[in-house]
Short mmCIF file of C-alpha atoms in Angstrom, two decimals:
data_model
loop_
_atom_site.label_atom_id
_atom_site.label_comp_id
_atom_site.label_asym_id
_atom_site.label_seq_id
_atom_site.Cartn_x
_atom_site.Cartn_y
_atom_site.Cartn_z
CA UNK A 173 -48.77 94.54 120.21
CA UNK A 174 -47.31 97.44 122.26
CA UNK A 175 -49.96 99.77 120.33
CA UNK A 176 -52.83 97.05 121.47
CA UNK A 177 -52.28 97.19 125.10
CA UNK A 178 -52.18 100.90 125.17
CA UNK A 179 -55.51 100.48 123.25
CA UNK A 180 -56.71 98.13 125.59
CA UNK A 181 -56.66 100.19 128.78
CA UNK A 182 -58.69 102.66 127.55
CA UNK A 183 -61.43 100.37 128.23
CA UNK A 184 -60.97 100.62 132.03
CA UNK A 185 -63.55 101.55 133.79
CA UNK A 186 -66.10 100.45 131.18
CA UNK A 187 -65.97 97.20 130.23
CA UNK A 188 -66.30 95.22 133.43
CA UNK A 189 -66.90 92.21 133.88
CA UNK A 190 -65.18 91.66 130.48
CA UNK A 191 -62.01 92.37 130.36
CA UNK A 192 -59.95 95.28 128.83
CA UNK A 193 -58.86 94.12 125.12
CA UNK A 194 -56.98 95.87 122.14
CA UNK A 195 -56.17 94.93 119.00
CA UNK A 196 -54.48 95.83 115.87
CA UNK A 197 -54.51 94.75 112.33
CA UNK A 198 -51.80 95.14 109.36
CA UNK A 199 -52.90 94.36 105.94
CA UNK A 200 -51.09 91.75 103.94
CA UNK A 201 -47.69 93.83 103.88
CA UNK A 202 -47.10 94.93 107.30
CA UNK A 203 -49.03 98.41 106.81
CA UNK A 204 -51.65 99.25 110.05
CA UNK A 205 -55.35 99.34 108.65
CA UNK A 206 -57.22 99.06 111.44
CA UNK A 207 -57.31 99.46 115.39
CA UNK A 208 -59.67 99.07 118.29
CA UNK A 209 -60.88 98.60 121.31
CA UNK A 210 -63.27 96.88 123.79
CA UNK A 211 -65.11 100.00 124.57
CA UNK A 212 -68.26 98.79 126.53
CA UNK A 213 -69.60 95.69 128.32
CA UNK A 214 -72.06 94.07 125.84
CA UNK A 215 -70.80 95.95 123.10
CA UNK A 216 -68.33 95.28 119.76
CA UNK A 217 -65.04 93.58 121.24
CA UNK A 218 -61.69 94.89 120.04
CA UNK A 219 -61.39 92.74 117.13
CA UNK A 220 -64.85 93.84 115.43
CA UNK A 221 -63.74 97.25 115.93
CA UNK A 222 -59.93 97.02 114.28
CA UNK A 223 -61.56 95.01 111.63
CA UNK A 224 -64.59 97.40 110.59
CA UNK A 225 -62.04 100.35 110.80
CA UNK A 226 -59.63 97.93 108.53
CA UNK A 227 -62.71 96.65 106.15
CA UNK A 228 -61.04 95.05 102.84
CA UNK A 229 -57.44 95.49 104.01
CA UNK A 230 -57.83 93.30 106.52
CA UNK A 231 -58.03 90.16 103.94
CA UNK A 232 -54.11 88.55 103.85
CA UNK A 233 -53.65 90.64 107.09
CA UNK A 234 -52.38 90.05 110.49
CA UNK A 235 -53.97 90.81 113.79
CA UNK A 236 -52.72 91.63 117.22
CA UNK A 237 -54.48 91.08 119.98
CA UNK A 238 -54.19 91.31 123.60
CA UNK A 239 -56.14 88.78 124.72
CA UNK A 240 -56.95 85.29 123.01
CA UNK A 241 -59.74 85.94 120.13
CA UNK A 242 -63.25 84.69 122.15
CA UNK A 243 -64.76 81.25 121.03
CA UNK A 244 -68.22 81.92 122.43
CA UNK A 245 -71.24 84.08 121.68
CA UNK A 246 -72.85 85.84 124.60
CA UNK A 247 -74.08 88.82 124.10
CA UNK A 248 -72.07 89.45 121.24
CA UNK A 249 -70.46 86.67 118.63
CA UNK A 250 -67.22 85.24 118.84
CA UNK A 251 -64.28 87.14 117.35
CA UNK A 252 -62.44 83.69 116.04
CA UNK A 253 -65.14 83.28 113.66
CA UNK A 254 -65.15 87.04 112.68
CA UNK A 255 -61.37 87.02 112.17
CA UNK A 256 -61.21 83.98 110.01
CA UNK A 257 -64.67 85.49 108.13
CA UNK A 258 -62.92 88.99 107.41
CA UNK A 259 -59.96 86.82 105.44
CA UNK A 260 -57.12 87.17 108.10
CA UNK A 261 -54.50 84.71 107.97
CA UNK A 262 -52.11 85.28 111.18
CA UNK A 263 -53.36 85.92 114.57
CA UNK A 264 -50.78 86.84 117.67
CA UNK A 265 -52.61 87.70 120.66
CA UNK A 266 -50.59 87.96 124.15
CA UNK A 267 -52.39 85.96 126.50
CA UNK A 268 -54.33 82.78 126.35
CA UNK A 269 -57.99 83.10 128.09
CA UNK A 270 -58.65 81.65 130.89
CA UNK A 271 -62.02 81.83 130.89
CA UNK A 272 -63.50 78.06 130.11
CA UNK A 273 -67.10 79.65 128.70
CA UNK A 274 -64.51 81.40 125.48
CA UNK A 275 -61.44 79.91 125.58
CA UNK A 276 -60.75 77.75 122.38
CA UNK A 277 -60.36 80.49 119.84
CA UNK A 278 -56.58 79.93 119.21
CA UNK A 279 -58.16 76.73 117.83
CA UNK A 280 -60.85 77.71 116.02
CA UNK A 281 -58.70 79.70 114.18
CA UNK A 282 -55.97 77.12 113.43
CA UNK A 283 -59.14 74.59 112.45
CA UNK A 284 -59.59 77.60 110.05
CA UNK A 285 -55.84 77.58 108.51
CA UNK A 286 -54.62 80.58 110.43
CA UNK A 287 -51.45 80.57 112.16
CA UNK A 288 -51.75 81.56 115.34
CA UNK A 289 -48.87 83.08 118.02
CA UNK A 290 -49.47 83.10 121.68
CA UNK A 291 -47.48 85.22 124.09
CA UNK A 292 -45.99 88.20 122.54
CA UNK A 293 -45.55 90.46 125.37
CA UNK A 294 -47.38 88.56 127.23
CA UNK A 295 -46.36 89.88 130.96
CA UNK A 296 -47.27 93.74 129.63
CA UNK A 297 -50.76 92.57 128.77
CA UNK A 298 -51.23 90.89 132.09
CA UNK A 299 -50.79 93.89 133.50
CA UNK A 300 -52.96 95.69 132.01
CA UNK A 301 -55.76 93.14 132.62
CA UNK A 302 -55.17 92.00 136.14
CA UNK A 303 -58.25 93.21 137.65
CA UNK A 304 -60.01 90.58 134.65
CA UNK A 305 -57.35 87.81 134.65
CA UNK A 306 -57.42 87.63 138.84
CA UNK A 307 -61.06 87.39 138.80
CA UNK A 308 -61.42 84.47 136.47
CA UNK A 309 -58.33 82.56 138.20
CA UNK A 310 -59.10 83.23 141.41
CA UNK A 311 -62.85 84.05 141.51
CA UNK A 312 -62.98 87.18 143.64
CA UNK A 313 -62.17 90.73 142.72
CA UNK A 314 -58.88 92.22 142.45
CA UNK A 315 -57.70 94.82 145.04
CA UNK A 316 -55.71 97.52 145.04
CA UNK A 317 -55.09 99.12 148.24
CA UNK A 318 -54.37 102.54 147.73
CA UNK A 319 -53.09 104.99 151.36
CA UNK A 320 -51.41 108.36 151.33
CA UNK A 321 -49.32 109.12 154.47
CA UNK A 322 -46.25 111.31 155.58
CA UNK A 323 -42.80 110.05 154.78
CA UNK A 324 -42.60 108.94 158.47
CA UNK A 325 -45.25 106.53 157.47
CA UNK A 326 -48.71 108.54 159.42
CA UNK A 327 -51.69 108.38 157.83
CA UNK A 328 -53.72 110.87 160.24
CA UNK A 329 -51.97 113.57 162.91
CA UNK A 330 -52.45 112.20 166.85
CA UNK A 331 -55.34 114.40 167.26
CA UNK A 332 -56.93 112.64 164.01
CA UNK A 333 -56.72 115.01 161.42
CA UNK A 334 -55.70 113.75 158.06
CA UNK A 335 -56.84 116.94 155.19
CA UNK A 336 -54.92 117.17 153.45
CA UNK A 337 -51.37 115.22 154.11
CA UNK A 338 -51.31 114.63 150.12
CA UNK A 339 -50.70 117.10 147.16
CA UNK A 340 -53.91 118.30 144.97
CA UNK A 341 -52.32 116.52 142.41
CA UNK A 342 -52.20 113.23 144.51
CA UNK A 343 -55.85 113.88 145.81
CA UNK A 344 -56.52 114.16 141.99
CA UNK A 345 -54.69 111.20 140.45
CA UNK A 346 -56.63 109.17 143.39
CA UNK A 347 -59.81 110.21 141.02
CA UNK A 348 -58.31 108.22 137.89
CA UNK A 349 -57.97 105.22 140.49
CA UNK A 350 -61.53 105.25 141.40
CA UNK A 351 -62.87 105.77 137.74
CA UNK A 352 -60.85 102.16 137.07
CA UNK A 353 -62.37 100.45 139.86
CA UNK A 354 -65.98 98.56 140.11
CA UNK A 355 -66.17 99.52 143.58
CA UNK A 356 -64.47 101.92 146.25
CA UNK A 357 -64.52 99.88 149.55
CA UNK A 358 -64.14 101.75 153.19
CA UNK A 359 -64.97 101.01 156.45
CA UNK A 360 -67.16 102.28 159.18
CA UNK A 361 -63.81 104.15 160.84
CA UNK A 362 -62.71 106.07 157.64
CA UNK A 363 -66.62 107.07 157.57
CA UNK A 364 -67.02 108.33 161.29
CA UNK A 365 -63.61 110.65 160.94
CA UNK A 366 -63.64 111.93 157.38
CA UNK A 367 -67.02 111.64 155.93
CA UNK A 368 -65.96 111.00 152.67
CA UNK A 369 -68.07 110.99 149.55
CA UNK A 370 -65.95 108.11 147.30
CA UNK A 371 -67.26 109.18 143.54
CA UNK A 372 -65.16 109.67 140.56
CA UNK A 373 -65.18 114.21 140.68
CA UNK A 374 -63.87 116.07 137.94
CA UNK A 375 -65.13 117.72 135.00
CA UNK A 376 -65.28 114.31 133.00
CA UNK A 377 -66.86 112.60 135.59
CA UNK A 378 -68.38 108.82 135.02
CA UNK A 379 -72.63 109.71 135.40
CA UNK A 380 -74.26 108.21 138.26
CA UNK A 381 -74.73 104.70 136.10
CA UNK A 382 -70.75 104.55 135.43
CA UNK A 383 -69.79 105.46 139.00
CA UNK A 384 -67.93 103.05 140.78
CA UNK A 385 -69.87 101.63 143.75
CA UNK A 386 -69.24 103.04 147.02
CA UNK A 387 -69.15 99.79 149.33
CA UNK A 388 -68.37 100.53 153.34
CA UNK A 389 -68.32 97.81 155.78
CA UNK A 390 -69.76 98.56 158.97
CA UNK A 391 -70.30 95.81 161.03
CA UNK A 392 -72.80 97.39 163.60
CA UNK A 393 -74.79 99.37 161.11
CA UNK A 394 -73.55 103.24 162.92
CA UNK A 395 -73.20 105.16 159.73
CA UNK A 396 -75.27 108.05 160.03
CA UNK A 397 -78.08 109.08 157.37
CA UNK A 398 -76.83 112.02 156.47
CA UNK A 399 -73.28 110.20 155.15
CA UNK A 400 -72.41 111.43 152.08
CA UNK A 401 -71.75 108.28 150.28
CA UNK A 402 -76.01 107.72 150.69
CA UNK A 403 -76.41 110.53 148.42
CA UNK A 404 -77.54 109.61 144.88
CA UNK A 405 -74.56 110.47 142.77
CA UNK A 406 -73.26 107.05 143.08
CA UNK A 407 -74.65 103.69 143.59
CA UNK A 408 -73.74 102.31 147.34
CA UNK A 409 -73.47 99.28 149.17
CA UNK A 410 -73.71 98.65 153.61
CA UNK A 411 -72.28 95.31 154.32
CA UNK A 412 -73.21 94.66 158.07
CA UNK A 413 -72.94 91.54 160.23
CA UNK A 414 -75.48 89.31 159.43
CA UNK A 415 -76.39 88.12 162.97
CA UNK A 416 -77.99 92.20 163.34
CA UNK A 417 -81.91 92.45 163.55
CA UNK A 418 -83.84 94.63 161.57
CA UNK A 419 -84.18 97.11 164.38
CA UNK A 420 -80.64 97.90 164.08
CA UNK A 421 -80.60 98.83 160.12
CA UNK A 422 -83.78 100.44 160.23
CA UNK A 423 -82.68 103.80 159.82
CA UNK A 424 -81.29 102.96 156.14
CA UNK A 425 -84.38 102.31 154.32
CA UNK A 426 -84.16 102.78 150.85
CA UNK A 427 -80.22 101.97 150.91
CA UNK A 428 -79.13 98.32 149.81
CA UNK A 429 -77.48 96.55 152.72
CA UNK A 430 -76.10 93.16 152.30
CA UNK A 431 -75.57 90.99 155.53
CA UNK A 432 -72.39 88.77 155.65
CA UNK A 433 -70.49 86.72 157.87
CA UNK A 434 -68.14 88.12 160.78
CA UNK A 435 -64.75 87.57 162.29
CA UNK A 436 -62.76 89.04 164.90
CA UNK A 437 -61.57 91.79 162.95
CA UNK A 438 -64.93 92.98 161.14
CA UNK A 439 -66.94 92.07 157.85
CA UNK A 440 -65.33 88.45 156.59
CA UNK A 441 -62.83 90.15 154.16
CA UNK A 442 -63.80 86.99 151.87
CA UNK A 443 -67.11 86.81 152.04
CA UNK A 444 -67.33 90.47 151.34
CA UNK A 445 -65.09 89.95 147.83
CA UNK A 446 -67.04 87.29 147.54
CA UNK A 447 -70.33 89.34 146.83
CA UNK A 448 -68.99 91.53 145.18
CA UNK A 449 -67.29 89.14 142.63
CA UNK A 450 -71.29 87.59 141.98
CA UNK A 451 -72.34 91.52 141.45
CA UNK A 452 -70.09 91.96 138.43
CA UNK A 453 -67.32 93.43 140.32
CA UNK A 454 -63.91 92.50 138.94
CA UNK A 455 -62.07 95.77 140.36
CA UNK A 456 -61.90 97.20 143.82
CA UNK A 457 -59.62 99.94 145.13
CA UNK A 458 -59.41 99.66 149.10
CA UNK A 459 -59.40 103.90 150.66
CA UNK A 460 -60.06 102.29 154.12
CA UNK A 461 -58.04 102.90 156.77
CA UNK A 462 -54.83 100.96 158.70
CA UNK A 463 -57.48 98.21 160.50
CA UNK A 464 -59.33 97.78 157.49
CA UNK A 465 -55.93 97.33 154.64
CA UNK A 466 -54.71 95.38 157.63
CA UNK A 467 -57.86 92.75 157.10
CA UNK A 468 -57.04 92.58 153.68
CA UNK A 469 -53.26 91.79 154.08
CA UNK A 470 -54.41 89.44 156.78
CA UNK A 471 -56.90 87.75 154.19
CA UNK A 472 -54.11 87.59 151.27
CA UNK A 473 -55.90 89.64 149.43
CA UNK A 474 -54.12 92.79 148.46
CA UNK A 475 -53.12 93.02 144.50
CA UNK A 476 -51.22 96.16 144.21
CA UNK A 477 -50.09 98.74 146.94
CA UNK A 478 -50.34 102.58 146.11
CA UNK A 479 -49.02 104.60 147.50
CA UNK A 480 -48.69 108.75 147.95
CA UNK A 481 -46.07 109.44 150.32
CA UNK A 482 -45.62 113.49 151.10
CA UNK A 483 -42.73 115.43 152.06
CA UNK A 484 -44.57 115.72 155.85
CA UNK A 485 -43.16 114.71 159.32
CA UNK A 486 -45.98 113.98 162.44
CA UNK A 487 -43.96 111.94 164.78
CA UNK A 488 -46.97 110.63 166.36
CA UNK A 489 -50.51 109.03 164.76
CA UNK A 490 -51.82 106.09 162.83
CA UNK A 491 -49.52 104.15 160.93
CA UNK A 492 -50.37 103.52 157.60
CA UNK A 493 -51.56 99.58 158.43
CA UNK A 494 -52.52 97.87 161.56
CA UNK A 495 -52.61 94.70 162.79
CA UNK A 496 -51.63 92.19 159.50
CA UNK A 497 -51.42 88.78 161.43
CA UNK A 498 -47.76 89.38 160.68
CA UNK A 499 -46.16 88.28 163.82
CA UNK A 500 -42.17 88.49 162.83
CA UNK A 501 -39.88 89.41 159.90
CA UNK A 502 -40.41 86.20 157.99
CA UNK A 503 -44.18 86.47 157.91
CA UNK A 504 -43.86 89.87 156.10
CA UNK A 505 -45.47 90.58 152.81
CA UNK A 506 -42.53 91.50 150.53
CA UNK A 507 -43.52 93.73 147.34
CA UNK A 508 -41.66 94.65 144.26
CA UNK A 509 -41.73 97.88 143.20
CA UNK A 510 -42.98 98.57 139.63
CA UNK A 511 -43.03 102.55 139.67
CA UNK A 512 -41.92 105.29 141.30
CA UNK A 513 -43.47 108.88 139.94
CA UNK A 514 -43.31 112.27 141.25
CA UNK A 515 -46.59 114.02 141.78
CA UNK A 516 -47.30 117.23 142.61
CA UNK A 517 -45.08 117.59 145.86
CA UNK A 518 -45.50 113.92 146.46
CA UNK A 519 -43.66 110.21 145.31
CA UNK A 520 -46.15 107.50 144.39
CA UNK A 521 -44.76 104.34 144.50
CA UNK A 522 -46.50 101.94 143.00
CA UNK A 523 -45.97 97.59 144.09
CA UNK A 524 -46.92 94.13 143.64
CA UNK A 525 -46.35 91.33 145.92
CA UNK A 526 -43.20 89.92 145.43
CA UNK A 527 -45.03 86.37 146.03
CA UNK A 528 -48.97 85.14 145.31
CA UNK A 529 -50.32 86.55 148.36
CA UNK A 530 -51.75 83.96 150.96
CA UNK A 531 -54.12 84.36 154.09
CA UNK A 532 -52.25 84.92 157.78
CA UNK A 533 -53.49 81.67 159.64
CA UNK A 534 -55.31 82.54 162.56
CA UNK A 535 -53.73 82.43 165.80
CA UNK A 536 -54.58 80.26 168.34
CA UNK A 537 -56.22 81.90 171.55
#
């Protein structure tokens, strides 16, 4: 099962909105035959893949799967149905789908006289499909809010500057983050002071089609035409307030701007993840800046926290988050850390909320 999940993630990137899934087959005496992989929406699932690469072995075998075998045929056909066809008799996946559209494999299978085992490292292969899982439980994206500031917690100098308070390593491992995500999500403040350009760089770059999609949230329509992110390398998204005229997005015709519901701090936080969740996205990693992660902590809806802190004092500048809602100690989002790694010059520290995270109530005015 351990071999599975590390199978499993190297559908990241690729496979939303389905999620990630490995699996693993032995043949009747214990012996590996076959592996896979869910490798691209629409295409094989893991299963069909472990059990072409096992072919006849697989008969009297045993398969390991991440995720429950699928009871449903969408766009391809459900892998209960190809297990119990390719002669397997024991099926131990780790977790049971939630989805109610293909859930029901575990029994279709036992219908078919296999014995099937639920939960075998279970937690590890929740991890490794959050972004999926959180979406189907919860019905909006999962977020991972992502910062890199000085050890005395700055995220810009006082005069603004903020290139580069990270290692090259750091700036680089940011690149696998974004190649993970559905969508890279800013706001109109990051935009104005570093111009950034938000696609996956490197020399195995994702093509324009597997890009992530560069979402920025800018209430007023001010971003400029010659941004970056309205280049064609990657696919991007304007959400503005939908009370603006036309007048005022006029000068991005030809770029796709959504119009959504506002609040005192911005672009409604939920009605943004909202629209995204009915475009496919199951995956967003948050680069905004302190007011924008602090909508999102406000909202309850930051996943996982990473983080690059550098070996850099400022003294003076933006702190890493702004305003939260968080009024005193007791209100504070507590996180667990998972993982601490050292790169480049820099510690990334990588956390989870130590509690299902839940919107700050408004205050009263």
């Amino acid at each position: 099962m351990g071999r599975a999940i590390e199978l499993a993630a190297r559908g990241l990137g690729s496979t939303s909105p389905n999620p990630v899934v490995g699996c693993v087959i032995t043949d009747a005496s214990g012996t590996v035959v076959g592996e896979g992989w869910h490798e691209r929406a629409g295409g094989p699932h893991a299963e069909v893949h472990a059990l072409a690469a096992a072919g006849a072995a697989a008969r009297g075998g045993t398969a390991y799967v991440t995720l429950e075998p699928c009871n449903h045929t969408g766009r391809t056909g459900p892998c209960a149905t190809a297990l119990a066809e390719a002669g397997i008799t024991r099926v131990v996946y780790a977790v049971p789908d939630p989805n109610p559209q293909a859930s029901g494999g575990a029994a279709t299978l036992r219908a078919a006289g296999i014995a099937t085992e639920p939960g075998l490292l279970g937690a590890e292969a929740e991890e490794g499909n959050a972004a999926w899982l959180t979406s189907v439980r919860l019905g909006r994206p999962y977020v991972l809010w992502k910062y890199a500031a000085t050890l005395d917690g700055r995220v810009a100098a006082a005069d603004g500057t903020s290139r580069w308070i990270s290692s090259p390593e750091s700036r680089a491992d940011v690149h696998r983050l974004r190649a993970e995500a559905d969508a890279v999500v800013v706001g109109s403040g990051t935009l104005r002071a570093d111009d950034p350009h938000l696609a996956v760089r490197g020399a195995a770059g994702p093509t324009a089609a597997d890009q992530p999609l560069r979402v920025v949230l800018d209430t007023h329509a001010t971003i400029r035409p010659t941004a970056r992110v309205l280049d064609d390398v990657a696919p991007t998204l304007i959400a503005v307030a939908e009370h603006l005229d036309d007048a005022a997005t006029r000068h991005l015709a030809g770029v796709e701007v959504v119009r959504l519901p506002s609040d005192k701090r911005g672009i409604s936080v939920d009605a943004l993840l909202g629209e995204l969740h009915r475009r496919g996205v199951r995956s967003v990693l948050l680069e905004g800046g302190p007011t924008l992660a602090g909508a999102f902590v406000a909202a309850g809806a930051v996943d996982k926290v990473v983080g690059y802190l550098a070996p850099v004092l400022l003294g003076a500048g933006p702190n890493t988050l702004a305003d939260a809602g968080i009024g005193t100690l007791t209100e504070a989002l507590r996180l667990r850390i998972t993982e601490t790694v050292r790169i480049g010059t820099d510690i990334r520290i990588t956390a989870v909320p130590a509690a299902p995270s839940v919107p700050t109530a408004p205050k009263e005015h």
